[in-house]
């Protein structure tokens, strides 16, 4: 986006935000929502507007309009979360800014607790902030972990909520303190419920395995004493065609193998068969070799 258009794009977003804060006269809210929807369909514009790291646009959109209807406020929240996701890399390093933005997103998710799309956008924004390195202390103080878990529980049948919510949880669980907090609230059980409820959804299975892997890294006894390994094994066999799911499942096995022996002979033959079937696919070969390398460090080589 050329600089002059970038400035105009930001001005258009700002003007739209301000219109939504005003009294709804002459259909101004409906017009502003249409404008906002159109503006957010320009990915390069959104990225450019967010690239400055300025949180004012996002925070302005997250501010509830006292005169606005609930659906208009929900549209604002989704727009703000889209900007935050794009700007996560520049927002995350600044602790006060990340804390303020995360708190505003959590507030918006609470205000629109029954709006599935707001929950999807909110979980993605919070997950992107966590994945970009936002401080665990800031995120925990903003009740981010609990907001993400609440969203996952609120919409068990929504594939997108489960995927974005568990992806956010996996990013948050890179921190040991947050992992313990989420595990005390039952994050592994939530992940297992998602795996059972969305058996054929690659994204959900991958995100759930990532959560279980993170918990196993910090609290290995928790995973070994549950049915988690059964579900992870099922995901491995059901989703051999998904490199991400296979990698996430093997990651769980790797963490658990630190404490107990893994029957690697159950996993290597189907993985090899899959690699042979798709031997012309370089991505499958690369990820297959990585998975085999990890599996062979977990058990006795002669067993395989």
Protein backbone atom coordinates (compact mmCIF):
# COMPACT_ATOMS: atom_id res chain seq x y z
CA UNK A 1 0.00 0.00 0.00
CA UNK A 2 1.60 3.33 -1.07
CA UNK A 3 2.21 5.72 1.87
CA UNK A 4 -0.44 8.20 0.78
CA UNK A 5 -3.05 5.44 0.55
CA UNK A 6 -1.89 4.00 3.85
CA UNK A 7 -2.57 7.34 5.56
CA UNK A 8 -5.98 7.57 3.94
CA UNK A 9 -6.73 3.98 4.89
CA UNK A 10 -5.96 4.69 8.54
CA UNK A 11 -8.04 7.88 8.38
CA UNK A 12 -10.95 5.89 6.95
CA UNK A 13 -10.69 3.32 9.75
CA UNK A 14 -10.50 6.09 12.35
CA UNK A 15 -13.50 7.93 10.86
CA UNK A 16 -15.53 4.73 10.72
CA UNK A 17 -14.71 4.04 14.36
CA UNK A 18 -15.78 7.52 15.40
CA UNK A 19 -19.06 7.23 13.47
CA UNK A 20 -19.90 4.08 15.38
CA UNK A 21 -19.48 5.97 18.64
CA UNK A 22 -22.05 8.58 17.66
CA UNK A 23 -25.81 8.54 17.91
CA UNK A 24 -27.40 6.43 15.19
CA UNK A 25 -29.06 9.08 13.02
CA UNK A 26 -29.92 8.70 9.33
CA UNK A 27 -28.63 5.11 9.31
CA UNK A 28 -25.05 6.14 10.10
CA UNK A 29 -24.27 2.92 12.01
CA UNK A 30 -25.35 0.68 9.16
CA UNK A 31 -23.29 2.74 6.72
CA UNK A 32 -20.25 2.67 9.02
CA UNK A 33 -20.52 -1.10 9.43
CA UNK A 34 -20.65 -1.54 5.66
CA UNK A 35 -17.58 0.66 5.30
CA UNK A 36 -15.74 -1.27 8.00
CA UNK A 37 -16.55 -4.61 6.35
CA UNK A 38 -15.24 -3.29 3.03
CA UNK A 39 -12.06 -1.88 4.58
CA UNK A 40 -11.24 -5.18 6.28
CA UNK A 41 -11.42 -6.96 2.92
CA UNK A 42 -8.16 -5.23 1.94
CA UNK A 43 -5.55 -7.46 3.65
CA UNK A 44 -2.61 -5.31 2.55
CA UNK A 45 -4.35 -2.25 3.97
CA UNK A 46 -5.04 -3.94 7.30
CA UNK A 47 -1.44 -5.13 7.53
CA UNK A 48 -0.08 -1.69 6.68
CA UNK A 49 -2.40 0.03 9.15
CA UNK A 50 -1.38 -2.41 11.87
CA UNK A 51 2.35 -2.36 11.07
CA UNK A 52 2.96 0.90 12.91
CA UNK A 53 2.37 -0.85 16.23
CA UNK A 54 -0.03 1.92 17.22
CA UNK A 55 -2.77 0.36 19.34
CA UNK A 56 -5.06 3.40 19.25
CA UNK A 57 -7.12 2.18 16.29
CA UNK A 58 -7.68 -1.22 17.85
CA UNK A 59 -8.50 0.22 21.26
CA UNK A 60 -10.86 2.73 19.66
CA UNK A 61 -12.72 -0.04 17.89
CA UNK A 62 -12.91 -2.08 21.11
CA UNK A 63 -14.47 0.80 23.03
CA UNK A 64 -18.20 -0.02 23.27
CA UNK A 65 -20.41 2.56 21.56
CA UNK A 66 -23.04 3.66 24.09
CA UNK A 67 -25.50 4.49 21.31
CA UNK A 68 -24.73 1.51 19.11
CA UNK A 69 -26.69 -1.75 18.81
CA UNK A 70 -25.13 -5.00 20.01
CA UNK A 71 -24.41 -6.34 16.52
CA UNK A 72 -22.61 -3.13 15.55
CA UNK A 73 -20.43 -3.38 18.66
CA UNK A 74 -19.68 -7.00 17.78
CA UNK A 75 -18.56 -5.91 14.30
CA UNK A 76 -16.25 -3.34 15.88
CA UNK A 77 -14.77 -5.98 18.18
CA UNK A 78 -14.08 -8.34 15.26
CA UNK A 79 -12.42 -5.52 13.30
CA UNK A 80 -10.22 -4.57 16.27
CA UNK A 81 -9.16 -8.17 16.80
CA UNK A 82 -8.22 -8.46 13.11
CA UNK A 83 -5.96 -5.41 13.47
CA UNK A 84 -4.42 -6.77 16.67
CA UNK A 85 -3.64 -10.11 14.99
CA UNK A 86 -1.83 -8.27 12.19
CA UNK A 87 0.00 -6.02 14.63
CA UNK A 88 0.92 -8.69 17.19
CA UNK A 89 4.63 -8.69 16.33
CA UNK A 90 4.96 -4.97 17.02
CA UNK A 91 2.52 -4.82 19.96
CA UNK A 92 3.84 -7.78 21.95
CA UNK A 93 7.29 -6.47 22.97
CA UNK A 94 5.79 -3.40 24.69
CA UNK A 95 4.42 -4.81 27.96
CA UNK A 96 2.07 -1.92 28.87
CA UNK A 97 0.64 -1.81 25.34
CA UNK A 98 0.25 -5.61 25.14
CA UNK A 99 -1.41 -5.62 28.56
CA UNK A 100 -3.83 -2.84 27.58
CA UNK A 101 -4.75 -4.43 24.26
CA UNK A 102 -5.15 -7.90 25.81
CA UNK A 103 -7.39 -6.49 28.56
CA UNK A 104 -9.55 -4.72 25.97
CA UNK A 105 -9.90 -7.92 23.92
CA UNK A 106 -10.89 -9.91 27.02
CA UNK A 107 -13.48 -7.26 27.93
CA UNK A 108 -14.91 -7.44 24.40
CA UNK A 109 -15.10 -11.24 24.59
CA UNK A 110 -16.96 -10.98 27.90
CA UNK A 111 -19.39 -8.41 26.47
CA UNK A 112 -20.07 -10.67 23.47
CA UNK A 113 -19.81 -14.03 25.22
CA UNK A 114 -22.54 -15.54 23.04
CA UNK A 115 -21.18 -14.24 19.73
CA UNK A 116 -19.23 -17.06 18.08
CA UNK A 117 -17.43 -14.80 15.60
CA UNK A 118 -16.21 -12.43 18.32
CA UNK A 119 -14.88 -15.40 20.27
CA UNK A 120 -13.04 -16.69 17.19
CA UNK A 121 -11.51 -13.27 16.48
CA UNK A 122 -10.69 -12.67 20.15
CA UNK A 123 -8.99 -16.03 20.63
CA UNK A 124 -6.95 -15.50 17.46
CA UNK A 125 -5.84 -12.03 18.56
CA UNK A 126 -4.85 -13.27 22.03
CA UNK A 127 -3.11 -16.31 20.57
CA UNK A 128 -1.16 -14.13 18.14
CA UNK A 129 -0.09 -11.82 20.97
CA UNK A 130 1.09 -14.80 23.02
CA UNK A 131 2.81 -16.35 20.00
CA UNK A 132 4.59 -13.07 19.27
CA UNK A 133 6.16 -13.09 22.72
CA UNK A 134 3.86 -10.93 24.83
CA UNK A 135 4.96 -11.28 28.45
CA UNK A 136 3.25 -14.06 30.38
CA UNK A 137 2.85 -11.78 33.38
CA UNK A 138 0.95 -9.20 31.32
CA UNK A 139 -1.30 -11.81 29.74
CA UNK A 140 -2.03 -13.57 33.02
CA UNK A 141 -2.82 -10.27 34.75
CA UNK A 142 -5.32 -9.55 31.95
CA UNK A 143 -7.13 -12.88 32.59
CA UNK A 144 -6.23 -13.98 29.05
CA UNK A 145 -5.81 -17.71 29.86
CA UNK A 146 -9.22 -17.94 31.55
CA UNK A 147 -10.93 -15.99 28.75
CA UNK A 148 -9.54 -18.40 26.14
CA UNK A 149 -10.61 -21.46 28.14
CA UNK A 150 -14.08 -20.00 28.73
CA UNK A 151 -14.48 -19.48 24.98
CA UNK A 152 -13.50 -23.08 24.23
CA UNK A 153 -16.05 -24.33 26.73
CA UNK A 154 -18.78 -21.96 25.55
CA UNK A 155 -18.71 -23.23 21.94
CA UNK A 156 -17.82 -26.96 22.01
CA UNK A 157 -19.45 -27.62 18.62
CA UNK A 158 -17.68 -24.76 16.81
CA UNK A 159 -14.63 -26.06 14.96
CA UNK A 160 -13.17 -22.56 14.53
CA UNK A 161 -13.56 -21.62 18.21
CA UNK A 162 -11.95 -24.90 19.26
CA UNK A 163 -9.07 -24.44 16.82
CA UNK A 164 -8.35 -20.77 17.63
CA UNK A 165 -8.98 -21.20 21.35
CA UNK A 166 -6.71 -24.22 21.72
CA UNK A 167 -4.06 -22.63 19.49
CA UNK A 168 -4.08 -19.62 21.81
CA UNK A 169 -3.90 -21.93 24.83
CA UNK A 170 -0.92 -23.78 23.30
CA UNK A 171 0.91 -20.49 22.75
CA UNK A 172 0.12 -19.40 26.31
CA UNK A 173 1.34 -22.75 27.69
CA UNK A 174 4.86 -21.99 26.56
CA UNK A 175 5.00 -20.36 29.99
CA UNK A 176 5.15 -22.78 32.95
CA UNK A 177 3.15 -20.52 35.28
CA UNK A 178 0.27 -20.15 32.81
CA UNK A 179 0.39 -23.90 32.05
CA UNK A 180 -0.14 -24.68 35.72
CA UNK A 181 -3.02 -22.19 35.92
CA UNK A 182 -4.74 -23.62 32.84
CA UNK A 183 -4.18 -27.21 33.92
CA UNK A 184 -5.77 -26.44 37.30
CA UNK A 185 -8.78 -25.21 35.32
CA UNK A 186 -8.89 -28.38 33.20
CA UNK A 187 -7.28 -27.41 29.89
CA UNK A 188 -6.24 -31.01 29.04
CA UNK A 189 -9.82 -32.23 29.53
CA UNK A 190 -11.03 -29.39 27.28
CA UNK A 191 -8.48 -30.40 24.64
CA UNK A 192 -9.53 -34.06 24.83
CA UNK A 193 -13.22 -33.10 24.51
CA UNK A 194 -12.35 -31.07 21.41
CA UNK A 195 -10.44 -34.01 19.88
CA UNK A 196 -13.40 -36.33 20.43
CA UNK A 197 -15.93 -33.79 19.20
CA UNK A 198 -13.98 -32.84 16.05
CA UNK A 199 -12.31 -36.12 15.17
CA UNK A 200 -11.62 -35.26 11.52
CA UNK A 201 -10.71 -31.58 11.88
CA UNK A 202 -6.95 -31.30 11.29
CA UNK A 203 -6.73 -27.84 12.86
CA UNK A 204 -8.47 -28.89 16.08
CA UNK A 205 -6.44 -32.09 16.41
CA UNK A 206 -3.18 -30.19 15.84
CA UNK A 207 -4.03 -27.45 18.35
CA UNK A 208 -5.18 -29.97 20.97
CA UNK A 209 -1.98 -32.02 20.57
CA UNK A 210 0.07 -28.83 20.96
CA UNK A 211 -1.74 -28.07 24.24
CA UNK A 212 -1.15 -31.59 25.55
CA UNK A 213 2.52 -31.44 24.49
CA UNK A 214 3.03 -28.15 26.36
CA UNK A 215 1.36 -29.52 29.49
CA UNK A 216 3.44 -32.72 29.25
CA UNK A 217 6.59 -30.61 29.06
CA UNK A 218 5.81 -28.73 32.28
CA UNK A 219 3.58 -31.24 34.13
CA UNK A 220 4.32 -34.71 32.66
CA UNK A 221 2.48 -36.69 35.33
CA UNK A 222 -0.77 -34.94 34.40
CA UNK A 223 -0.77 -36.29 30.86
CA UNK A 224 0.41 -39.79 31.70
CA UNK A 225 -2.40 -40.27 34.21
CA UNK A 226 -5.15 -39.34 31.75
CA UNK A 227 -6.50 -40.78 28.50
CA UNK A 228 -4.51 -38.19 26.58
CA UNK A 229 -2.11 -40.65 24.99
CA UNK A 230 -4.99 -42.71 23.59
CA UNK A 231 -6.42 -39.64 21.87
CA UNK A 232 -3.01 -38.52 20.61
CA UNK A 233 -2.38 -41.99 19.19
CA UNK A 234 -5.77 -41.88 17.46
CA UNK A 235 -5.00 -38.43 16.02
CA UNK A 236 -1.65 -39.69 14.71
CA UNK A 237 -3.25 -42.61 12.85
CA UNK A 238 -6.30 -40.67 11.62
CA UNK A 239 -4.33 -37.66 10.34
CA UNK A 240 -1.22 -39.09 8.73
CA UNK A 241 -2.04 -36.83 5.79
CA UNK A 242 -1.63 -33.73 7.95
CA UNK A 243 2.02 -32.85 8.53
CA UNK A 244 1.08 -30.42 11.32
CA UNK A 245 -1.01 -32.98 13.23
CA UNK A 246 1.64 -35.69 12.91
CA UNK A 247 4.33 -33.28 14.14
CA UNK A 248 2.18 -32.18 17.09
CA UNK A 249 1.32 -35.77 18.04
CA UNK A 250 4.99 -36.83 17.87
CA UNK A 251 5.83 -33.83 20.04
CA UNK A 252 3.48 -35.19 22.73
CA UNK A 253 5.13 -38.61 22.52
CA UNK A 254 8.56 -37.02 22.80
CA UNK A 255 7.59 -35.18 26.00
CA UNK A 256 5.94 -38.24 27.56
CA UNK A 257 8.89 -40.48 26.62
CA UNK A 258 11.02 -38.54 29.09
CA UNK A 259 9.10 -40.27 31.87
CA UNK A 260 7.99 -43.57 30.38
CA UNK A 261 8.72 -45.83 27.42
CA UNK A 262 6.72 -45.23 24.26
CA UNK A 263 5.78 -48.24 22.04
CA UNK A 264 7.26 -46.69 18.91
CA UNK A 265 6.66 -49.83 16.89
CA UNK A 266 2.96 -48.86 16.80
CA UNK A 267 3.72 -45.62 14.97
CA UNK A 268 6.65 -46.20 12.64
CA UNK A 269 5.11 -48.75 10.19
CA UNK A 270 2.03 -46.63 9.28
CA UNK A 271 4.22 -43.54 8.97
CA UNK A 272 6.62 -45.36 6.63
CA UNK A 273 3.69 -46.70 4.58
CA UNK A 274 2.35 -43.16 4.22
CA UNK A 275 5.75 -41.88 3.10
CA UNK A 276 6.01 -44.66 0.50
CA UNK A 277 2.51 -43.92 -0.80
CA UNK A 278 3.38 -40.24 -1.27
CA UNK A 279 7.06 -40.55 -2.12
CA UNK A 280 6.79 -37.80 -4.77
CA UNK A 281 5.62 -35.24 -2.19
CA UNK A 282 8.66 -33.46 -0.71
CA UNK A 283 6.72 -31.94 2.19
CA UNK A 284 5.43 -35.32 3.35
CA UNK A 285 8.93 -36.79 2.99
CA UNK A 286 10.52 -33.98 5.00
CA UNK A 287 8.00 -34.10 7.83
CA UNK A 288 8.04 -37.90 7.76
CA UNK A 289 11.81 -37.99 8.21
CA UNK A 290 11.54 -35.50 11.09
CA UNK A 291 8.87 -37.63 12.76
CA UNK A 292 10.87 -40.83 12.25
CA UNK A 293 13.96 -39.17 13.70
CA UNK A 294 12.03 -38.20 16.82
CA UNK A 295 10.34 -41.58 17.18
CA UNK A 296 13.65 -43.44 16.91
CA UNK A 297 15.01 -41.57 19.92
CA UNK A 298 12.11 -42.76 22.11
CA UNK A 299 12.51 -46.54 21.98
CA UNK A 300 14.89 -49.34 21.20
CA UNK A 301 15.87 -49.25 17.54
CA UNK A 302 15.88 -53.07 17.29
CA UNK A 303 12.13 -53.07 18.07
CA UNK A 304 11.48 -51.24 14.82
